[in-house]
Amino acid sequence: MTKIPPTDHGVPTTDAGVDGRIHTPNGGDGDREIEYDTVTTPVLVVGAGAAGARVAIELAESGLEPLVIGKRDHGDAHTTWAAGGINAALGSLDEDDWTIHAADTLKEGHHLNDPEAVELTAKHMPDRIRELAEWGMPFDRTEDGEINQRYFGAQSSRRTCFVGDRTGEAMLETLIDRAQALEIPYRDNVMITRLLSDDTRVDGAVGFDMETGRGLLFRTNHVVLAAGGFSALYHRHSSRADENNGDGQALALEAGARLVDLEFVQFHPTGMVGERYGEEWDGRLVTEAVRGEGGRLFNAEGERFMERYSPNQMELDARDVVARAIAREVREGRGTEHGSVYLDISHRDPDYVRERLPTMVERFGDLGVDITTEPMEVAPTAHYTMGGVDIDFRTGETGVDGLYAVGETVAGVHGANRLGGNSLAETVAIGKLVGAHVANAVTSRDRVPTVTGAQRALAERELQALDDLAAAEGSVRPIDLLEELGDLLWDTAGILRDEASLREGLAGIAELRARTADLRVDGDRTSRSFEYAVDLSFSLTVAETMLRTALERTESRGAHYRTDFPETDSDWRATLVLSADEDGLRVRRRGVADPSEAVRDALEGDHELDYHHLE
């Protein structure tokens, strides 16, 4: 992509002639003057990871020049942390087709998935993999030159394509190279804080340049949210602390869109353990590829405990099953002194481990652990959020004109629990479809959109609110509230939940929200303190929505486990749709459609992974 600096006047343009200045009273010190730039673009893509990049590529190939923005340096998106692989029914090693891929996805999602979303993803993924290979993605290959595929949990075949254990990094590099060849404009280190919406349509966005602090008004009639999920709300998670904090979901909800499936948070079974490896590494992902290549789980007593919970699929059962098994082992006193279990791949040939898992070998080696000869300590970590914005998967439409969403920002493909390897798949399969639709929706008028007086007034109120926030001189640091929120959610809405804990969580959210009235921001709008203050608003909003839907769903299904309702209830095969109005948050049920006949046939077929190939 082609970087657009703050003063660039190409397309998209920074309209220096109409830069805004807000004069506002500042007590006895005279008026404050808040300056901001107005940027014009036919399509604004919020998020520079795989989903945003694939949407932008499709837009550019259709003749448009979208603007892609990200909160970090370009190429430093969370996609790089998706290590293990990406699913596609290529059949390189085992018999496979898209209907079986779809069936596995529906089973893993406990049949709460949007069947159309699942089928679109499964159908399109073989072509998307071949496309990535054509663009230069260096997939691991078999001896006869086919794209190699590995075992991943809860799959009926070896379906997961990979680049060692750095698949997401390689994929994002490939997409960025393609975007740069198309000269797609982007700006990094920009945060969006509000969409300009009257609840029926979006006509732009407001944010700020995180390097300069200068306010930004984006003038556009089409906004695509590709801003990730909200797993970083939990204190132990596999994201960086400044990513996946719910900004995409909160922005959409405030703009008038609906959210669904917020109660479903996937806890990856194998995160690093801070008590063993240091706080910096607490919760960092130990890729499922370790288990996919034959890694075994043992408790502190040396028992291979998955024999008790899943004697057929063992360590490669669904992520929710394995995560709950580990949690139970620890809770019942069979964990290590660090509250963890052991993941061991030392029975495999050391050279094989180094070839297939180079990042894991290097990371643990830096910490003094040779995984080719000794086990790792692991425990569950918040990893992925199945819930998000409610969209039409053929178009990305949210129900708010001009607003679209894609990637982990949305819900539907994964249902109650995500099949490993499907997150990267969704970004490119659905990203291409959304990009094509948005390209067709852009009119000649949209290429030079205008901002009405009312919209500019809304934008200036938001910029003034940001300036007020930056000047906050209370006694509570935003980072402290975020850390308390992480502990609260881990304790009340973690792997195991019940009514009492969820109500405790909601009460805790209310108390944290009250304390935001006494915030203290240290530094200006370029400071990390100010960034955390903005994050806090998004995070509290999404945490409340998650707790409310988790309280509403009185059953256990997939990643949502209620100890007071431990069984799955067939009457609860419905999604919970959440919206906001002047009276607050509203939750309602919505039924789930049935899959196509071809996928129903696959569901009835005898397709099951033979885990013991790895023994």
mmCIF file of N, CA and C in Angstrom, residues 181-245:
data_model
loop_
_atom_site.group_PDB
_atom_site.id
_atom_site.type_symbol
_atom_site.label_atom_id
_atom_site.label_comp_id
_atom_site.label_asym_id
_atom_site.label_seq_id
_atom_site.Cartn_x
_atom_site.Cartn_y
_atom_site.Cartn_z
ATOM 1 N N ALA A 181 1.524 -3.226 -4.815
ATOM 2 C CA ALA A 181 1.581 -3.279 -6.271
ATOM 3 C C ALA A 181 0.420 -2.508 -6.901
ATOM 4 N N LEU A 182 -0.714 -2.483 -6.188
ATOM 5 C CA LEU A 182 -1.892 -1.750 -6.658
ATOM 6 C C LEU A 182 -1.883 -0.287 -6.199
ATOM 7 N N GLU A 183 -0.861 0.103 -5.421
ATOM 8 C CA GLU A 183 -0.705 1.473 -4.910
ATOM 9 C C GLU A 183 -1.922 1.920 -4.104
ATOM 10 N N ILE A 184 -2.399 1.041 -3.243
ATOM 11 C CA ILE A 184 -3.540 1.375 -2.377
ATOM 12 C C ILE A 184 -3.056 2.307 -1.262
ATOM 13 N N PRO A 185 -3.684 3.448 -1.068
ATOM 14 C CA PRO A 185 -3.265 4.378 -0.010
ATOM 15 C C PRO A 185 -3.588 3.843 1.386
ATOM 16 N N TYR A 186 -2.736 4.155 2.331
ATOM 17 C CA TYR A 186 -3.031 3.833 3.717
ATOM 18 C C TYR A 186 -2.424 4.892 4.629
ATOM 19 N N ARG A 187 -2.960 4.962 5.832
ATOM 20 C CA ARG A 187 -2.364 5.763 6.897
ATOM 21 C C ARG A 187 -2.290 4.910 8.134
ATOM 22 N N ASP A 188 -1.124 4.859 8.747
ATOM 23 C CA ASP A 188 -1.001 4.110 9.986
ATOM 24 C C ASP A 188 -1.098 5.052 11.173
ATOM 25 N N ASN A 189 -1.191 4.441 12.367
ATOM 26 C CA ASN A 189 -1.251 5.195 13.625
ATOM 27 C C ASN A 189 -2.398 6.198 13.642
ATOM 28 N N VAL A 190 -3.570 5.719 13.222
ATOM 29 C CA VAL A 190 -4.799 6.517 13.275
ATOM 30 C C VAL A 190 -5.850 5.728 14.040
ATOM 31 N N MET A 191 -6.529 6.385 14.954
ATOM 32 C CA MET A 191 -7.611 5.741 15.696
ATOM 33 C C MET A 191 -8.931 6.432 15.381
ATOM 34 N N ILE A 192 -9.948 5.647 15.038
ATOM 35 C CA ILE A 192 -11.298 6.156 14.828
ATOM 36 C C ILE A 192 -12.055 6.081 16.144
ATOM 37 N N THR A 193 -12.693 7.153 16.525
ATOM 38 C CA THR A 193 -13.415 7.189 17.803
ATOM 39 C C THR A 193 -14.923 7.308 17.637
ATOM 40 N N ARG A 194 -15.398 7.715 16.452
ATOM 41 C CA ARG A 194 -16.848 7.811 16.224
ATOM 42 C C ARG A 194 -17.137 7.765 14.735
ATOM 43 N N LEU A 195 -18.234 7.090 14.385
ATOM 44 C CA LEU A 195 -18.750 7.141 13.025
ATOM 45 C C LEU A 195 -19.830 8.202 12.961
ATOM 46 N N LEU A 196 -19.861 8.972 11.881
ATOM 47 C CA LEU A 196 -20.888 9.995 11.710
ATOM 48 C C LEU A 196 -22.155 9.322 11.202
ATOM 49 N N SER A 197 -23.113 9.139 12.078
ATOM 50 C CA SER A 197 -24.308 8.365 11.755
ATOM 51 C C SER A 197 -25.525 8.960 12.435
ATOM 52 N N ASP A 198 -26.677 8.839 11.729
ATOM 53 C CA ASP A 198 -27.961 9.178 12.339
ATOM 54 C C ASP A 198 -28.754 7.906 12.639
ATOM 55 N N ASP A 199 -28.070 6.778 12.776
ATOM 56 C CA ASP A 199 -28.622 5.442 13.009
ATOM 57 C C ASP A 199 -29.216 4.806 11.760
ATOM 58 N N THR A 200 -29.278 5.531 10.641
ATOM 59 C CA THR A 200 -29.793 4.942 9.411
ATOM 60 C C THR A 200 -28.733 4.898 8.320
ATOM 61 N N ARG A 201 -27.768 5.835 8.342
ATOM 62 C CA ARG A 201 -26.693 5.794 7.388
ATOM 63 C C ARG A 201 -25.441 6.445 7.984
ATOM 64 N N VAL A 202 -24.298 6.071 7.411
ATOM 65 C CA VAL A 202 -23.009 6.610 7.851
ATOM 66 C C VAL A 202 -22.454 7.514 6.758
ATOM 67 N N ASP A 203 -21.957 8.673 7.167
ATOM 68 C CA ASP A 203 -21.409 9.637 6.216
ATOM 69 C C ASP A 203 -20.033 10.112 6.632
ATOM 70 N N GLY A 204 -19.263 9.225 7.209
ATOM 71 C CA GLY A 204 -17.912 9.611 7.571
ATOM 72 C C GLY A 204 -17.528 9.113 8.939
ATOM 73 N N ALA A 205 -16.359 9.551 9.384
ATOM 74 C CA ALA A 205 -15.821 9.103 10.665
ATOM 75 C C ALA A 205 -14.928 10.184 11.244
ATOM 76 N N VAL A 206 -14.723 10.084 12.553
ATOM 77 C CA VAL A 206 -13.876 11.034 13.272
ATOM 78 C C VAL A 206 -12.833 10.256 14.057
ATOM 79 N N GLY A 207 -11.634 10.777 14.111
ATOM 80 C CA GLY A 207 -10.593 10.152 14.901
ATOM 81 C C GLY A 207 -9.435 11.101 15.106
ATOM 82 N N PHE A 208 -8.250 10.550 15.332
ATOM 83 C CA PHE A 208 -7.093 11.407 15.543
ATOM 84 C C PHE A 208 -5.832 10.665 15.108
ATOM 85 N N ASP A 209 -4.838 11.428 14.740
ATOM 86 C CA ASP A 209 -3.525 10.903 14.389
ATOM 87 C C ASP A 209 -2.785 10.640 15.696
ATOM 88 N N MET A 210 -2.429 9.383 15.923
ATOM 89 C CA MET A 210 -1.840 9.004 17.204
ATOM 90 C C MET A 210 -0.397 9.484 17.347
ATOM 91 N N GLU A 211 0.229 9.891 16.264
ATOM 92 C CA GLU A 211 1.601 10.403 16.333
ATOM 93 C C GLU A 211 1.645 11.901 16.582
ATOM 94 N N THR A 212 0.672 12.630 16.014
ATOM 95 C CA THR A 212 0.670 14.093 16.154
ATOM 96 C C THR A 212 -0.406 14.589 17.104
ATOM 97 N N GLY A 213 -1.431 13.784 17.364
ATOM 98 C CA GLY A 213 -2.552 14.199 18.186
ATOM 99 C C GLY A 213 -3.593 15.005 17.439
ATOM 100 N N ARG A 214 -3.340 15.323 16.186
ATOM 101 C CA ARG A 214 -4.245 16.169 15.425
ATOM 102 C C ARG A 214 -5.545 15.433 15.097
ATOM 103 N N GLY A 215 -6.670 16.140 15.210
ATOM 104 C CA GLY A 215 -7.967 15.558 14.903
ATOM 105 C C GLY A 215 -8.142 15.316 13.412
ATOM 106 N N LEU A 216 -8.968 14.321 13.074
ATOM 107 C CA LEU A 216 -9.208 13.942 11.688
ATOM 108 C C LEU A 216 -10.693 13.740 11.453
ATOM 109 N N LEU A 217 -11.206 14.376 10.397
ATOM 110 C CA LEU A 217 -12.575 14.163 9.943
ATOM 111 C C LEU A 217 -12.484 13.480 8.578
ATOM 112 N N PHE A 218 -12.998 12.244 8.491
ATOM 113 C CA PHE A 218 -12.979 11.502 7.245
ATOM 114 C C PHE A 218 -14.316 11.677 6.532
ATOM 115 N N ARG A 219 -14.232 12.248 5.362
ATOM 116 C CA ARG A 219 -15.419 12.537 4.565
ATOM 117 C C ARG A 219 -15.598 11.395 3.560
ATOM 118 N N THR A 220 -16.600 10.545 3.799
ATOM 119 C CA THR A 220 -16.819 9.376 2.952
ATOM 120 C C THR A 220 -18.246 8.882 3.138
ATOM 121 N N ASN A 221 -18.781 8.227 2.125
ATOM 122 C CA ASN A 221 -20.114 7.644 2.217
ATOM 123 C C ASN A 221 -20.075 6.132 2.430
ATOM 124 N N HIS A 222 -18.885 5.572 2.528
ATOM 125 C CA HIS A 222 -18.747 4.118 2.685
ATOM 126 C C HIS A 222 -17.623 3.823 3.663
ATOM 127 N N VAL A 223 -17.956 3.152 4.777
ATOM 128 C CA VAL A 223 -16.981 2.772 5.794
ATOM 129 C C VAL A 223 -17.038 1.258 5.979
ATOM 130 N N VAL A 224 -15.887 0.615 5.907
ATOM 131 C CA VAL A 224 -15.784 -0.817 6.160
ATOM 132 C C VAL A 224 -15.023 -1.024 7.464
ATOM 133 N N LEU A 225 -15.676 -1.640 8.448
ATOM 134 C CA LEU A 225 -15.019 -1.928 9.717
ATOM 135 C C LEU A 225 -14.340 -3.288 9.641
ATOM 136 N N ALA A 226 -13.030 -3.307 9.838
ATOM 137 C CA ALA A 226 -12.245 -4.546 9.854
ATOM 138 C C ALA A 226 -11.264 -4.452 11.013
ATOM 139 N N ALA A 227 -11.802 -4.146 12.192
ATOM 140 C CA ALA A 227 -10.981 -3.723 13.328
ATOM 141 C C ALA A 227 -10.727 -4.818 14.362
ATOM 142 N N GLY A 228 -11.065 -6.074 14.064
ATOM 143 C CA GLY A 228 -10.753 -7.157 14.987
ATOM 144 C C GLY A 228 -11.830 -7.407 16.018
ATOM 145 N N GLY A 229 -11.486 -8.189 17.046
ATOM 146 C CA GLY A 229 -12.442 -8.633 18.048
ATOM 147 C C GLY A 229 -12.260 -7.952 19.387
ATOM 148 N N PHE A 230 -12.538 -8.704 20.483
ATOM 149 C CA PHE A 230 -12.465 -8.084 21.810
ATOM 150 C C PHE A 230 -11.895 -9.037 22.868
ATOM 151 N N SER A 231 -11.064 -9.995 22.453
ATOM 152 C CA SER A 231 -10.506 -10.937 23.425
ATOM 153 C C SER A 231 -9.567 -10.269 24.420
ATOM 154 N N ALA A 232 -8.978 -9.118 24.050
ATOM 155 C CA ALA A 232 -8.031 -8.449 24.951
ATOM 156 C C ALA A 232 -8.722 -7.791 26.141
ATOM 157 N N LEU A 233 -10.038 -7.872 26.213
ATOM 158 C CA LEU A 233 -10.727 -7.396 27.411
ATOM 159 C C LEU A 233 -10.363 -8.245 28.623
ATOM 160 N N TYR A 234 -9.993 -9.496 28.398
ATOM 161 C CA TYR A 234 -9.649 -10.402 29.497
ATOM 162 C C TYR A 234 -8.194 -10.217 29.913
ATOM 163 N N HIS A 235 -7.921 -10.487 31.192
ATOM 164 C CA HIS A 235 -6.560 -10.214 31.682
ATOM 165 C C HIS A 235 -5.548 -11.203 31.107
ATOM 166 N N ARG A 236 -5.960 -12.444 30.822
ATOM 167 C CA ARG A 236 -5.056 -13.376 30.133
ATOM 168 C C ARG A 236 -5.599 -13.568 28.725
ATOM 169 N N HIS A 237 -4.841 -13.099 27.756
ATOM 170 C CA HIS A 237 -5.316 -13.165 26.379
ATOM 171 C C HIS A 237 -4.120 -13.307 25.449
ATOM 172 N N SER A 238 -4.410 -13.677 24.202
ATOM 173 C CA SER A 238 -3.342 -13.939 23.242
ATOM 174 C C SER A 238 -3.061 -12.755 22.325
ATOM 175 N N SER A 239 -3.681 -11.603 22.595
ATOM 176 C CA SER A 239 -3.442 -10.395 21.812
ATOM 177 C C SER A 239 -2.492 -9.465 22.554
ATOM 178 N N ARG A 240 -2.028 -8.456 21.843
ATOM 179 C CA ARG A 240 -1.361 -7.367 22.546
ATOM 180 C C ARG A 240 -2.416 -6.534 23.256
ATOM 181 N N ALA A 241 -1.994 -5.842 24.300
ATOM 182 C CA ALA A 241 -2.949 -5.116 25.132
ATOM 183 C C ALA A 241 -3.642 -3.986 24.384
ATOM 184 N N ASP A 242 -3.041 -3.503 23.297
ATOM 185 C CA ASP A 242 -3.612 -2.374 22.581
ATOM 186 C C ASP A 242 -4.351 -2.810 21.315
ATOM 187 N N GLU A 243 -4.729 -4.077 21.227
ATOM 188 C CA GLU A 243 -5.476 -4.589 20.080
ATOM 189 C C GLU A 243 -6.654 -5.413 20.570
ATOM 190 N N ASN A 244 -7.620 -5.611 19.690
ATOM 191 C CA ASN A 244 -8.764 -6.466 19.995
ATOM 192 C C ASN A 244 -9.458 -6.066 21.289
ATOM 193 N N ASN A 245 -9.723 -4.762 21.418
ATOM 194 C CA ASN A 245 -10.407 -4.257 22.606
ATOM 195 C C ASN A 245 -11.826 -3.794 22.324
#
